[in-house]
Amino acid sequence: MKKVLLLAAIAVFGLTSVNAQDTQFGVKAGIDIMSQTVAGFSVSSTNVYFGGFAEIELDSFTLQPEVIYVAATGGGLVHVPVMAKFNLSDEFNLLAGPALGFLTNSGGGKSFNYGIEAGVAYDISEALFLEARYSLGLADFAPDGAGFTSKLNGFFIGAGYRL
């Protein structure tokens, strides 16, 4: 897993240096309605999130890697999505891509999450935007041999500011 994260970081930084004139950085914050499904039962909680992102302009889309901290009761989640952003119009954008996550307090259980995300963003101005997205967790947090699954999903609603 460390090799995969290292290769992803090298790829992101490599793209940033190649297109440095077309790269913007920013911050974002909002709420995350997180749900954990355990053995078919779902428990939801509303949490805040904050973090940073980069927007790297490529030929036909924008690559948007992010690092977000979700402050949850009893621990948190470091959430690392890498979104492809497609312009639908001057103001509306479609977002989609993979995401990794790391629970900061797993209670001795599994702490690594991975999944896919999709959403939309609306540019209020050159610097300010609103977004909504859904994160579908694919990792199973249940202990090995437990006989049930435990998955973590989230619905993010927030605002961002390009620096």
mmCIF file of N, CA and C in Angstrom, residues 5-78:
data_model
loop_
_atom_site.group_PDB
_atom_site.id
_atom_site.type_symbol
_atom_site.label_atom_id
_atom_site.label_comp_id
_atom_site.label_asym_id
_atom_site.label_seq_id
_atom_site.Cartn_x
_atom_site.Cartn_y
_atom_site.Cartn_z
ATOM 1 N N LEU A 5 0.673 4.592 -2.609
ATOM 2 C CA LEU A 5 0.570 5.985 -2.178
ATOM 3 C C LEU A 5 1.762 6.809 -2.651
ATOM 4 N N LEU A 6 2.951 6.232 -2.610
ATOM 5 C CA LEU A 6 4.141 6.934 -3.077
ATOM 6 C C LEU A 6 4.049 7.214 -4.568
ATOM 7 N N LEU A 7 3.620 6.233 -5.359
ATOM 8 C CA LEU A 7 3.476 6.439 -6.801
ATOM 9 C C LEU A 7 2.411 7.487 -7.110
ATOM 10 N N ALA A 8 1.307 7.482 -6.364
ATOM 11 C CA ALA A 8 0.254 8.490 -6.574
ATOM 12 C C ALA A 8 0.782 9.883 -6.260
ATOM 13 N N ALA A 9 1.526 10.017 -5.174
ATOM 14 C CA ALA A 9 2.092 11.320 -4.810
ATOM 15 C C ALA A 9 3.076 11.805 -5.864
ATOM 16 N N ILE A 10 3.922 10.913 -6.367
ATOM 17 C CA ILE A 10 4.880 11.286 -7.405
ATOM 18 C C ILE A 10 4.154 11.725 -8.674
ATOM 19 N N ALA A 11 3.095 11.012 -9.040
ATOM 20 C CA ALA A 11 2.323 11.375 -10.234
ATOM 21 C C ALA A 11 1.674 12.745 -10.080
ATOM 22 N N VAL A 12 1.067 12.999 -8.926
ATOM 23 C CA VAL A 12 0.415 14.299 -8.695
ATOM 24 C C VAL A 12 1.443 15.427 -8.713
ATOM 25 N N PHE A 13 2.566 15.259 -8.016
ATOM 26 C CA PHE A 13 3.581 16.306 -7.991
ATOM 27 C C PHE A 13 4.247 16.465 -9.353
ATOM 28 N N GLY A 14 4.390 15.374 -10.091
ATOM 29 C CA GLY A 14 4.945 15.459 -11.437
ATOM 30 C C GLY A 14 4.054 16.263 -12.362
ATOM 31 N N LEU A 15 2.747 16.032 -12.296
ATOM 32 C CA LEU A 15 1.809 16.802 -13.108
ATOM 33 C C LEU A 15 1.799 18.260 -12.682
ATOM 34 N N THR A 16 1.937 18.512 -11.399
ATOM 35 C CA THR A 16 1.941 19.881 -10.900
ATOM 36 C C THR A 16 3.144 20.646 -11.443
ATOM 37 N N SER A 17 4.309 20.025 -11.484
ATOM 38 C CA SER A 17 5.485 20.733 -11.964
ATOM 39 C C SER A 17 5.441 20.944 -13.466
ATOM 40 N N VAL A 18 4.850 20.020 -14.220
ATOM 41 C CA VAL A 18 4.744 20.171 -15.661
ATOM 42 C C VAL A 18 3.792 21.310 -16.018
ATOM 43 N N ASN A 19 2.671 21.428 -15.300
ATOM 44 C CA ASN A 19 1.658 22.431 -15.601
ATOM 45 C C ASN A 19 1.535 23.456 -14.484
ATOM 46 N N ALA A 20 2.663 23.891 -13.936
ATOM 47 C CA ALA A 20 2.619 24.788 -12.781
ATOM 48 C C ALA A 20 1.872 26.077 -13.081
ATOM 49 N N GLN A 21 1.943 26.577 -14.324
ATOM 50 C CA GLN A 21 1.249 27.810 -14.641
ATOM 51 C C GLN A 21 -0.263 27.608 -14.675
ATOM 52 N N ASP A 22 -0.741 26.390 -14.794
ATOM 53 C CA ASP A 22 -2.169 26.097 -14.847
ATOM 54 C C ASP A 22 -2.665 25.414 -13.579
ATOM 55 N N THR A 23 -1.988 25.586 -12.460
ATOM 56 C CA THR A 23 -2.367 24.946 -11.208
ATOM 57 C C THR A 23 -2.808 25.999 -10.201
ATOM 58 N N GLN A 24 -3.958 25.739 -9.576
ATOM 59 C CA GLN A 24 -4.453 26.600 -8.506
ATOM 60 C C GLN A 24 -4.601 25.767 -7.240
ATOM 61 N N PHE A 25 -4.460 26.406 -6.095
ATOM 62 C CA PHE A 25 -4.635 25.752 -4.815
ATOM 63 C C PHE A 25 -5.792 26.407 -4.086
ATOM 64 N N GLY A 26 -6.376 25.688 -3.140
ATOM 65 C CA GLY A 26 -7.481 26.265 -2.397
ATOM 66 C C GLY A 26 -7.790 25.496 -1.137
ATOM 67 N N VAL A 27 -8.782 26.000 -0.428
ATOM 68 C CA VAL A 27 -9.263 25.381 0.803
ATOM 69 C C VAL A 27 -10.760 25.129 0.678
ATOM 70 N N LYS A 28 -11.256 24.189 1.470
ATOM 71 C CA LYS A 28 -12.686 23.874 1.446
ATOM 72 C C LYS A 28 -13.133 23.413 2.818
ATOM 73 N N ALA A 29 -14.440 23.536 3.069
ATOM 74 C CA ALA A 29 -15.023 23.102 4.340
ATOM 75 C C ALA A 29 -16.511 22.869 4.117
ATOM 76 N N GLY A 30 -17.107 22.098 5.020
ATOM 77 C CA GLY A 30 -18.534 21.838 4.918
ATOM 78 C C GLY A 30 -18.974 20.782 5.904
ATOM 79 N N ILE A 31 -20.095 20.143 5.580
ATOM 80 C CA ILE A 31 -20.598 19.060 6.423
ATOM 81 C C ILE A 31 -20.566 17.749 5.649
ATOM 82 N N ASP A 32 -20.391 16.677 6.382
ATOM 83 C CA ASP A 32 -20.392 15.328 5.827
ATOM 84 C C ASP A 32 -21.429 14.523 6.584
ATOM 85 N N ILE A 33 -22.404 14.012 5.857
ATOM 86 C CA ILE A 33 -23.395 13.126 6.461
ATOM 87 C C ILE A 33 -22.886 11.714 6.202
ATOM 88 N N MET A 34 -22.244 11.155 7.222
ATOM 89 C CA MET A 34 -21.581 9.868 7.112
ATOM 90 C C MET A 34 -22.526 8.755 7.557
ATOM 91 N N SER A 35 -22.542 7.671 6.807
ATOM 92 C CA SER A 35 -23.335 6.518 7.231
ATOM 93 C C SER A 35 -22.456 5.279 7.220
ATOM 94 N N GLN A 36 -22.588 4.496 8.267
ATOM 95 C CA GLN A 36 -21.884 3.227 8.352
ATOM 96 C C GLN A 36 -22.926 2.129 8.367
ATOM 97 N N THR A 37 -22.792 1.224 7.421
ATOM 98 C CA THR A 37 -23.709 0.103 7.325
ATOM 99 C C THR A 37 -23.018 -1.131 7.888
ATOM 100 N N VAL A 38 -23.628 -1.704 8.912
ATOM 101 C CA VAL A 38 -23.089 -2.898 9.555
ATOM 102 C C VAL A 38 -24.167 -3.968 9.524
ATOM 103 N N ALA A 39 -23.879 -5.072 8.879
ATOM 104 C CA ALA A 39 -24.800 -6.214 8.801
ATOM 105 C C ALA A 39 -26.197 -5.787 8.345
ATOM 106 N N GLY A 40 -26.248 -4.867 7.373
ATOM 107 C CA GLY A 40 -27.526 -4.434 6.819
ATOM 108 C C GLY A 40 -28.196 -3.289 7.551
ATOM 109 N N PHE A 41 -27.690 -2.890 8.707
ATOM 110 C CA PHE A 41 -28.246 -1.770 9.463
ATOM 111 C C PHE A 41 -27.361 -0.540 9.271
ATOM 112 N N SER A 42 -27.974 0.626 9.120
ATOM 113 C CA SER A 42 -27.232 1.846 8.857
ATOM 114 C C SER A 42 -27.336 2.817 10.030
ATOM 115 N N VAL A 43 -26.193 3.406 10.390
ATOM 116 C CA VAL A 43 -26.127 4.419 11.434
ATOM 117 C C VAL A 43 -25.509 5.660 10.799
ATOM 118 N N SER A 44 -26.180 6.814 10.952
ATOM 119 C CA SER A 44 -25.694 8.052 10.338
ATOM 120 C C SER A 44 -25.234 9.046 11.392
ATOM 121 N N SER A 45 -24.297 9.899 10.991
ATOM 122 C CA SER A 45 -23.858 11.004 11.840
ATOM 123 C C SER A 45 -23.496 12.178 10.934
ATOM 124 N N THR A 46 -23.682 13.384 11.464
ATOM 125 C CA THR A 46 -23.327 14.585 10.720
ATOM 126 C C THR A 46 -22.052 15.156 11.326
ATOM 127 N N ASN A 47 -21.062 15.389 10.462
ATOM 128 C CA ASN A 47 -19.742 15.828 10.896
ATOM 129 C C ASN A 47 -19.296 17.013 10.042
ATOM 130 N N VAL A 48 -18.292 17.722 10.504
ATOM 131 C CA VAL A 48 -17.711 18.797 9.704
ATOM 132 C C VAL A 48 -16.441 18.284 9.031
ATOM 133 N N TYR A 49 -16.108 18.909 7.901
ATOM 134 C CA TYR A 49 -14.855 18.582 7.234
ATOM 135 C C TYR A 49 -14.169 19.864 6.786
ATOM 136 N N PHE A 50 -12.846 19.784 6.647
ATOM 137 C CA PHE A 50 -12.056 20.894 6.133
ATOM 138 C C PHE A 50 -10.796 20.329 5.512
ATOM 139 N N GLY A 51 -10.227 21.059 4.569
ATOM 140 C CA GLY A 51 -9.012 20.579 3.928
ATOM 141 C C GLY A 51 -8.558 21.480 2.806
ATOM 142 N N GLY A 52 -7.659 20.938 1.996
ATOM 143 C CA GLY A 52 -7.100 21.680 0.885
ATOM 144 C C GLY A 52 -7.150 20.871 -0.392
ATOM 145 N N PHE A 53 -6.955 21.561 -1.504
ATOM 146 C CA PHE A 53 -7.000 20.907 -2.808
ATOM 147 C C PHE A 53 -6.108 21.648 -3.789
ATOM 148 N N ALA A 54 -5.835 20.989 -4.900
ATOM 149 C CA ALA A 54 -5.147 21.598 -6.038
ATOM 150 C C ALA A 54 -6.014 21.343 -7.265
ATOM 151 N N GLU A 55 -6.018 22.278 -8.174
ATOM 152 C CA GLU A 55 -6.690 22.108 -9.466
ATOM 153 C C GLU A 55 -5.616 22.185 -10.546
ATOM 154 N N ILE A 56 -5.400 21.069 -11.225
ATOM 155 C CA ILE A 56 -4.351 20.965 -12.238
ATOM 156 C C ILE A 56 -5.028 20.867 -13.603
ATOM 157 N N GLU A 57 -4.884 21.924 -14.406
ATOM 158 C CA GLU A 57 -5.517 21.974 -15.724
ATOM 159 C C GLU A 57 -4.795 21.032 -16.679
ATOM 160 N N LEU A 58 -5.549 20.097 -17.255
ATOM 161 C CA LEU A 58 -5.033 19.209 -18.284
ATOM 162 C C LEU A 58 -5.762 19.540 -19.587
ATOM 163 N N ASP A 59 -5.515 18.790 -20.638
ATOM 164 C CA ASP A 59 -6.094 19.115 -21.943
ATOM 165 C C ASP A 59 -7.622 19.139 -21.945
ATOM 166 N N SER A 60 -8.264 18.070 -21.479
ATOM 167 C CA SER A 60 -9.718 17.983 -21.613
ATOM 168 C C SER A 60 -10.470 18.016 -20.283
ATOM 169 N N PHE A 61 -9.758 18.056 -19.168
ATOM 170 C CA PHE A 61 -10.397 18.112 -17.850
ATOM 171 C C PHE A 61 -9.411 18.667 -16.838
ATOM 172 N N THR A 62 -9.878 18.836 -15.611
ATOM 173 C CA THR A 62 -9.039 19.306 -14.510
ATOM 174 C C THR A 62 -8.880 18.180 -13.500
ATOM 175 N N LEU A 63 -7.660 17.910 -13.087
ATOM 176 C CA LEU A 63 -7.381 16.931 -12.047
ATOM 177 C C LEU A 63 -7.401 17.667 -10.717
ATOM 178 N N GLN A 64 -8.177 17.153 -9.753
ATOM 179 C CA GLN A 64 -8.338 17.841 -8.472
ATOM 180 C C GLN A 64 -8.031 16.888 -7.315
ATOM 181 N N PRO A 65 -6.744 16.742 -6.945
ATOM 182 C CA PRO A 65 -6.413 15.966 -5.746
ATOM 183 C C PRO A 65 -6.719 16.784 -4.499
ATOM 184 N N GLU A 66 -7.157 16.105 -3.428
ATOM 185 C CA GLU A 66 -7.558 16.778 -2.195
ATOM 186 C C GLU A 66 -7.062 16.006 -0.980
ATOM 187 N N VAL A 67 -6.908 16.697 0.115
ATOM 188 C CA VAL A 67 -6.698 16.074 1.422
ATOM 189 C C VAL A 67 -7.686 16.749 2.358
ATOM 190 N N ILE A 68 -8.603 15.950 2.920
ATOM 191 C CA ILE A 68 -9.695 16.464 3.744
ATOM 192 C C ILE A 68 -9.701 15.715 5.073
ATOM 193 N N TYR A 69 -9.921 16.450 6.151
ATOM 194 C CA TYR A 69 -10.099 15.820 7.460
ATOM 195 C C TYR A 69 -11.566 15.911 7.846
ATOM 196 N N VAL A 70 -12.181 14.754 8.121
ATOM 197 C CA VAL A 70 -13.568 14.695 8.582
ATOM 198 C C VAL A 70 -13.525 14.474 10.088
ATOM 199 N N ALA A 71 -14.015 15.454 10.840
ATOM 200 C CA ALA A 71 -14.007 15.383 12.304
ATOM 201 C C ALA A 71 -15.253 14.634 12.759
ATOM 202 N N ALA A 72 -15.089 13.377 13.127
ATOM 203 C CA ALA A 72 -16.208 12.540 13.550
ATOM 204 C C ALA A 72 -16.102 12.235 15.036
ATOM 205 N N THR A 73 -17.233 11.937 15.657
ATOM 206 C CA THR A 73 -17.261 11.580 17.068
ATOM 207 C C THR A 73 -16.443 10.314 17.295
ATOM 208 N N GLY A 74 -15.568 10.322 18.280
ATOM 209 C CA GLY A 74 -14.762 9.155 18.601
ATOM 210 C C GLY A 74 -13.563 8.976 17.702
ATOM 211 N N GLY A 75 -13.257 9.923 16.873
ATOM 212 C CA GLY A 75 -12.121 9.833 15.953
ATOM 213 C C GLY A 75 -12.458 10.550 14.664
ATOM 214 N N GLY A 76 -11.571 10.518 13.735
ATOM 215 C CA GLY A 76 -11.806 11.208 12.478
ATOM 216 C C GLY A 76 -11.403 10.346 11.298
ATOM 217 N N LEU A 77 -11.458 10.976 10.152
ATOM 218 C CA LEU A 77 -11.121 10.297 8.904
ATOM 219 C C LEU A 77 -10.305 11.255 8.047
ATOM 220 N N VAL A 78 -9.141 10.817 7.603
ATOM 221 C CA VAL A 78 -8.372 11.558 6.619
ATOM 222 C C VAL A 78 -8.815 11.019 5.269
#
